[in-house]
PDB file of C-alpha atoms in Angstrom:
ATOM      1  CA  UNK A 422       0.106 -58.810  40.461  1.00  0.00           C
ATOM      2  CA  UNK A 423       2.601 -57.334  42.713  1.00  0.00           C
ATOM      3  CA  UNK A 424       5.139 -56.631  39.816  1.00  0.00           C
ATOM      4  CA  UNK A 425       2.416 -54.632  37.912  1.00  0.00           C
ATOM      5  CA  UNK A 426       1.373 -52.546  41.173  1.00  0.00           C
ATOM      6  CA  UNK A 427       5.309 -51.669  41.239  1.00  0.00           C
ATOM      7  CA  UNK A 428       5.555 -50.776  37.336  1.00  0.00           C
ATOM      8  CA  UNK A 429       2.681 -48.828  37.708  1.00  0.00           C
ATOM      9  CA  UNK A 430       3.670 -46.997  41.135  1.00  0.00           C
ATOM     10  CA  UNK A 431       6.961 -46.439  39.385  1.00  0.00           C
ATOM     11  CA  UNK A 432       5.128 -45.006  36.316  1.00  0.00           C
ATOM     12  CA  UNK A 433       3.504 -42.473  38.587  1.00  0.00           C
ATOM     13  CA  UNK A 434       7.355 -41.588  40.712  1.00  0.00           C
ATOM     14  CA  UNK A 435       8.532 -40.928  37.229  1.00  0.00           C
ATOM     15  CA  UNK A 436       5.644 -38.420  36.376  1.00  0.00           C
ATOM     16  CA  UNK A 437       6.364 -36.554  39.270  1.00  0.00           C
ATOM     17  CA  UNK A 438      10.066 -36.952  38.263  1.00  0.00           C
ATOM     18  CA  UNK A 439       9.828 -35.335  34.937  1.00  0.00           C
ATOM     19  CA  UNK A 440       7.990 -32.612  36.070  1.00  0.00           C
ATOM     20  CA  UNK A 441      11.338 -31.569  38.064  1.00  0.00           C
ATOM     21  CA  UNK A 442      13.677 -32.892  35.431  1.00  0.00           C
ATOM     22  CA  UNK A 443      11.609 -32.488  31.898  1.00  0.00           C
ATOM     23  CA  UNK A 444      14.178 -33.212  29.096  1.00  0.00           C
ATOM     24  CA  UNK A 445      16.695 -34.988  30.374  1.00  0.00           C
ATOM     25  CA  UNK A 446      16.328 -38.169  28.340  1.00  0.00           C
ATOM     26  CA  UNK A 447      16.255 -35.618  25.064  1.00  0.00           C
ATOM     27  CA  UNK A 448      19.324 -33.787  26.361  1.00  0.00           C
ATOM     28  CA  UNK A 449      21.771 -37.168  28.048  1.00  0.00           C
ATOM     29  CA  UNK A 450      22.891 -37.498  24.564  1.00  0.00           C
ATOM     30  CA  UNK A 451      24.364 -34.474  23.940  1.00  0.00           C
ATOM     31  CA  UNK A 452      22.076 -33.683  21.097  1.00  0.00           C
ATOM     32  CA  UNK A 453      22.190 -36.591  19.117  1.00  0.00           C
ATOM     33  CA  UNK A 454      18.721 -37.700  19.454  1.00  0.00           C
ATOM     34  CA  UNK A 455      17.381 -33.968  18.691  1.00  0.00           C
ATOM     35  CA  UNK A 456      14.278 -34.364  16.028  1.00  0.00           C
ATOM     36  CA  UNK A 457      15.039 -38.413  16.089  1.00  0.00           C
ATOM     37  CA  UNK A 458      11.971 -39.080  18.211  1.00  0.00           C
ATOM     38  CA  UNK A 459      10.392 -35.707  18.474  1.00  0.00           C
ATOM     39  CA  UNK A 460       9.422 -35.908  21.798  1.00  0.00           C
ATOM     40  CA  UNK A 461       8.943 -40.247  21.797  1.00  0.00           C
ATOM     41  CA  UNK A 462      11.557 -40.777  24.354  1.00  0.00           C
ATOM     42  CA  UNK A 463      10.145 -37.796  26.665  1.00  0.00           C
ATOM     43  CA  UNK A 464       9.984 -38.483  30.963  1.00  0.00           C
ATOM     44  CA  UNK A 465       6.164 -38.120  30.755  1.00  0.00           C
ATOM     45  CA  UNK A 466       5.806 -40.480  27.137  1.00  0.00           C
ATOM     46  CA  UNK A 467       7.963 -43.066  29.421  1.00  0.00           C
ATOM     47  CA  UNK A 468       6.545 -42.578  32.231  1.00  0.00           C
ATOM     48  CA  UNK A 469       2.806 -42.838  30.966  1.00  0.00           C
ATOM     49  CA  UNK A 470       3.552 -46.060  29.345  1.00  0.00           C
ATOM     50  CA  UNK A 471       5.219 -47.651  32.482  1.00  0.00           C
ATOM     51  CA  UNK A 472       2.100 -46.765  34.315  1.00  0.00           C
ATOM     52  CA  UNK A 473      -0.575 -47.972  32.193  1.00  0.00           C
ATOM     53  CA  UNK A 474       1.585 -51.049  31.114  1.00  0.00           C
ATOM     54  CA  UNK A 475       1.526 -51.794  35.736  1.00  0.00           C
ATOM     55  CA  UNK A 476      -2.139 -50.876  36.551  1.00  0.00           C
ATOM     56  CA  UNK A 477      -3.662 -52.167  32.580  1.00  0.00           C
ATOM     57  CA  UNK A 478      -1.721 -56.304  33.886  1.00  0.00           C
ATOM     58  CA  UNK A 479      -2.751 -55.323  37.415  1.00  0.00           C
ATOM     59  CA  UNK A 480      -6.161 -54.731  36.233  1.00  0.00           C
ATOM     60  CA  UNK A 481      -6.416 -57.229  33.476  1.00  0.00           C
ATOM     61  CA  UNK A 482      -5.253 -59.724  35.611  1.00  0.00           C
ATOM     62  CA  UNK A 483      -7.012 -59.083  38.828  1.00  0.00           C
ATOM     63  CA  UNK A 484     -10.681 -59.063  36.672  1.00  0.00           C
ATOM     64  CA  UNK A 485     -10.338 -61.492  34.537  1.00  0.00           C
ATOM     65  CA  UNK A 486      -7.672 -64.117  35.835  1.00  0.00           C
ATOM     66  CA  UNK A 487      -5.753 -64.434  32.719  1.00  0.00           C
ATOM     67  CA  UNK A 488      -2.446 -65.612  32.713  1.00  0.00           C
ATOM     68  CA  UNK A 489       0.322 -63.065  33.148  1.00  0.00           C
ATOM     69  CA  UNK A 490       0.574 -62.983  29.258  1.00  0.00           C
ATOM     70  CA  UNK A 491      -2.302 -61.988  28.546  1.00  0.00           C
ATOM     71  CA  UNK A 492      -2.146 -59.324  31.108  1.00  0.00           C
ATOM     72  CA  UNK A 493       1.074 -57.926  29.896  1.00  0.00           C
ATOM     73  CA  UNK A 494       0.203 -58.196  26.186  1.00  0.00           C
ATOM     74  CA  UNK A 495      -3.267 -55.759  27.691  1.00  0.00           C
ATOM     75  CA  UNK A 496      -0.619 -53.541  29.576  1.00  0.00           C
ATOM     76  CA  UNK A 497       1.412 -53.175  26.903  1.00  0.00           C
ATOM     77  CA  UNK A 498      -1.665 -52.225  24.634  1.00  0.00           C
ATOM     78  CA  UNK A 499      -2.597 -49.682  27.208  1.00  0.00           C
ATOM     79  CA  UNK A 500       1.066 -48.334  27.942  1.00  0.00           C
ATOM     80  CA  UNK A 501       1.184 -47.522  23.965  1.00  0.00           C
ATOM     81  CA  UNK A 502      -1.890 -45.740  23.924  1.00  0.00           C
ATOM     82  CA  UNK A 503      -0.905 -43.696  27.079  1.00  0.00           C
ATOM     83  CA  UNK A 504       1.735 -43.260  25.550  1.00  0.00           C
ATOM     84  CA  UNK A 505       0.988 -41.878  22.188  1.00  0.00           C
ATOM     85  CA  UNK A 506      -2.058 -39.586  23.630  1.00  0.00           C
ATOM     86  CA  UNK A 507       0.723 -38.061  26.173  1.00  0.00           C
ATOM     87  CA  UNK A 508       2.999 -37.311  23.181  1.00  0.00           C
ATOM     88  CA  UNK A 509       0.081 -35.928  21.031  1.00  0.00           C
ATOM     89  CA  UNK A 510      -1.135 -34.044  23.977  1.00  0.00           C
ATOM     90  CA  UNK A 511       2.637 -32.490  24.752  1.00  0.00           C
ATOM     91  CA  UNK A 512       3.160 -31.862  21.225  1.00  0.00           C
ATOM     92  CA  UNK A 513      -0.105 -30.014  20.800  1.00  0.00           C
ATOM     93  CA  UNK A 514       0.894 -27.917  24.595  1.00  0.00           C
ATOM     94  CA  UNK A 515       4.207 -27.097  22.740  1.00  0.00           C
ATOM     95  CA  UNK A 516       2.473 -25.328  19.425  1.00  0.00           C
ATOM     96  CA  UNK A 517       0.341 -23.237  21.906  1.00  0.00           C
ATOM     97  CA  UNK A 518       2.432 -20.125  21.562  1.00  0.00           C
ATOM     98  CA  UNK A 519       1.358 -16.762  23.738  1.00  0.00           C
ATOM     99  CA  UNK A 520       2.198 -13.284  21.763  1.00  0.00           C
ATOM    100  CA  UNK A 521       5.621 -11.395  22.870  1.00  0.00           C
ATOM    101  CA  UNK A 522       5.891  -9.673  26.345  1.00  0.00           C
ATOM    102  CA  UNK A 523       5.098  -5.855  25.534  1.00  0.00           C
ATOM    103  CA  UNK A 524       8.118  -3.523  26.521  1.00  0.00           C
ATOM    104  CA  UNK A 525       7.984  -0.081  27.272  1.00  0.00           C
ATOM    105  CA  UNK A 526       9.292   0.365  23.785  1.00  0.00           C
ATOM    106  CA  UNK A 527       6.309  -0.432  22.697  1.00  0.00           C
ATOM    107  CA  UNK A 528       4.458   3.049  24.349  1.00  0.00           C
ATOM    108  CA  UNK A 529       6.465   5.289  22.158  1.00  0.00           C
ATOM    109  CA  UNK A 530       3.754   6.944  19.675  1.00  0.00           C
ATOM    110  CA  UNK A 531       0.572   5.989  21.648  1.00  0.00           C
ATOM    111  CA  UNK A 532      -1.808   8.535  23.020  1.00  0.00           C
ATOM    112  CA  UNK A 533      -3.419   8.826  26.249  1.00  0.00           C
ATOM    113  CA  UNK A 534      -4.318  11.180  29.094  1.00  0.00           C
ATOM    114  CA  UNK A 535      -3.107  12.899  31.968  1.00  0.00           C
ATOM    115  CA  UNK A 536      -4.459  11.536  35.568  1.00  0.00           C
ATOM    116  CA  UNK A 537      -1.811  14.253  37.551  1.00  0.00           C
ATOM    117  CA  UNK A 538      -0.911  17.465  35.776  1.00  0.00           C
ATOM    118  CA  UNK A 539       2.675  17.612  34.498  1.00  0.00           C
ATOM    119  CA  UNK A 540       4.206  20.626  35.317  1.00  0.00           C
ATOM    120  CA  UNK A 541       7.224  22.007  33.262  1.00  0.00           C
ATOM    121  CA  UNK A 542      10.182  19.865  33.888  1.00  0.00           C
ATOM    122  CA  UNK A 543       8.303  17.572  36.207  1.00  0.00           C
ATOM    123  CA  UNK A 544       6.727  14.696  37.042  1.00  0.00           C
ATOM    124  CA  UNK A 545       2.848  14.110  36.375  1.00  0.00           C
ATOM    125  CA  UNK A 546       0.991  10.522  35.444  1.00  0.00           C
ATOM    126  CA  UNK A 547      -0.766   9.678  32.712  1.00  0.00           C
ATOM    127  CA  UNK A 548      -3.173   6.308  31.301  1.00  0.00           C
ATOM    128  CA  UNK A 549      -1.998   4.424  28.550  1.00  0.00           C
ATOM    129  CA  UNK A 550      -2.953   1.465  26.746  1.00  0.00           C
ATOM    130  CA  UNK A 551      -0.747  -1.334  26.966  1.00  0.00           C
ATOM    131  CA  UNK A 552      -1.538  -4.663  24.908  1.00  0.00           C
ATOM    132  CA  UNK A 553      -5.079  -3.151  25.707  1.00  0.00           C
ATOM    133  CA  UNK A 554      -4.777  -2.983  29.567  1.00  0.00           C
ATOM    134  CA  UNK A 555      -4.957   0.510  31.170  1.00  0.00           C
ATOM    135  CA  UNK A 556      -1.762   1.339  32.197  1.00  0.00           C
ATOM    136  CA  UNK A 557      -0.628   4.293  34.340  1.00  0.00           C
ATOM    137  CA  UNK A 558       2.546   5.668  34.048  1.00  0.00           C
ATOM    138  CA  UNK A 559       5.066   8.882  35.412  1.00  0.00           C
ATOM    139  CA  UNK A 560       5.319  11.270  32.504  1.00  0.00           C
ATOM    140  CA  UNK A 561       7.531  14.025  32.207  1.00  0.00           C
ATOM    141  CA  UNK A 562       6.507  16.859  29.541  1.00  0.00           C
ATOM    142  CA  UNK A 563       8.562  20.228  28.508  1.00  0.00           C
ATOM    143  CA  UNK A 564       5.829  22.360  28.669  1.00  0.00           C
ATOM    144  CA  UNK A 565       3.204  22.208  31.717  1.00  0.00           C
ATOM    145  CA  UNK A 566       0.442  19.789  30.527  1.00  0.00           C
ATOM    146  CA  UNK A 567      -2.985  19.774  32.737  1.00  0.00           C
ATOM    147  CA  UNK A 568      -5.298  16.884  33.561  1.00  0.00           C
ATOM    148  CA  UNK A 569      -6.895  15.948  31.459  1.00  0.00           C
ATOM    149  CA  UNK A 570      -5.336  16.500  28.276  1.00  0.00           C
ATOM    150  CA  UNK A 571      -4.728  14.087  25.702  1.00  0.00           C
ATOM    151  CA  UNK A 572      -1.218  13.406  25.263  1.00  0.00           C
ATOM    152  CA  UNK A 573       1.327  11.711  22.805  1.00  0.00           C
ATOM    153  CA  UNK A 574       4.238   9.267  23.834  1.00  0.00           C
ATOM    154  CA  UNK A 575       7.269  10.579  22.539  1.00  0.00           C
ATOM    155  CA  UNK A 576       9.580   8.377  24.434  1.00  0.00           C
ATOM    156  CA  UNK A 577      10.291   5.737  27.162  1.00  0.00           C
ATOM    157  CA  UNK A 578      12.648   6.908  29.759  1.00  0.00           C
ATOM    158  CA  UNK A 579      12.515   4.121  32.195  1.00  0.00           C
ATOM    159  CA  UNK A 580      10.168   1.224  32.647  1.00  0.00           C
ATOM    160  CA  UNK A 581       7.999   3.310  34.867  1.00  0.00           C
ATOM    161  CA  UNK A 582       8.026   6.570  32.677  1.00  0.00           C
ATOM    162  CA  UNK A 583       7.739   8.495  29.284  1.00  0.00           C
ATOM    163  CA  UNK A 584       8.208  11.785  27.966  1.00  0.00           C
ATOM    164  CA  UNK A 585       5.363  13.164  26.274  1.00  0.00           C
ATOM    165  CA  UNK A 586       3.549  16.113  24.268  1.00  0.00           C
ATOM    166  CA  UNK A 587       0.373  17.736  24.023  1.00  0.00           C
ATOM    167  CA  UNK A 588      -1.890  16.705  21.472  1.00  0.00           C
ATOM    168  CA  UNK A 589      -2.859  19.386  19.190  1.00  0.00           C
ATOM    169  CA  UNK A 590      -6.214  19.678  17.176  1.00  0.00           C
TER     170      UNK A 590
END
């Protein structure tokens, strides 16, 4: 009993562990292993076997009184299913891809308004869209814009401000 309690407990200090160190295992071998196992030999694969194989004996063994074959034999059945879901469940976290960071690139032909009036060769603010969340920015204009006014990005000049234009009807 004691020997599953510690493969289990050591299943569980080796989750925690590959939450600090995820991919070593993969990366030890300099690459070879890349695509061999997709993911098989992973800390938290490992590490979710170990534990089930220690608390599935423990448990097995504690219930029923079966020998300590027939408790390993269950761990082991229960450290491969553990096992398998974690990969699965990894593999499935790994496809879940967000969409690219915007960048103020991405404001350059947009259209908004003013919040401050710009006045010539200065600084006024205006509310853009950004990846559809409002988004207020320092606008500088040639000509004096007032509030108000719908406006076009012509230009990102810093992370925190664009040039822009008047729209014209």
């Amino acid at each position: 009993m004691t020997l599953f309690l510690g493969l289990g407990i050591a299943g569980i200090v080796l989750l925690v562990l590959s939450l600090i160190f995820d991919g070593v295992l993969e990366g030890l071998f300099g690459g070879v292993l890349d695509g061999l196992f997709d993911g098989l030999l992973s800390l938290p694969v490992i590490a979710g076997f170990l534990s089930m194989l220690g608390f599935g004996g423990a448990i097995v063994l504690g219930a029923t009184g079966a020998g300590t074959v027939v408790a390993t034999a269950a761990g082991v059945l229960a450290g491969l299913v553990a096992a398998w879901l974690t990969w699965k469940f990894s593999r499935a976290l790994m496809r879940d891809q967000t969409s690219v960071t915007p960048r103020s690139d991405d404001l350059v032909g947009t259209s908004g308004s003013v919040v401050t009036a710009i006045p010539a060769d200065g600084y006024g603010e205006v509310l853009l869209q950004l990846a559809g969340q409002p988004v207020k920015l320092a606008a500088k204009s040639a000509t004096p814009v007032p509030r108000g006014t719908e406006i076009w990005v012509e230009s990102a000049l810093s992370s925190t401000s664009v040039a822009v234009r008047p729209v014209e009807h």
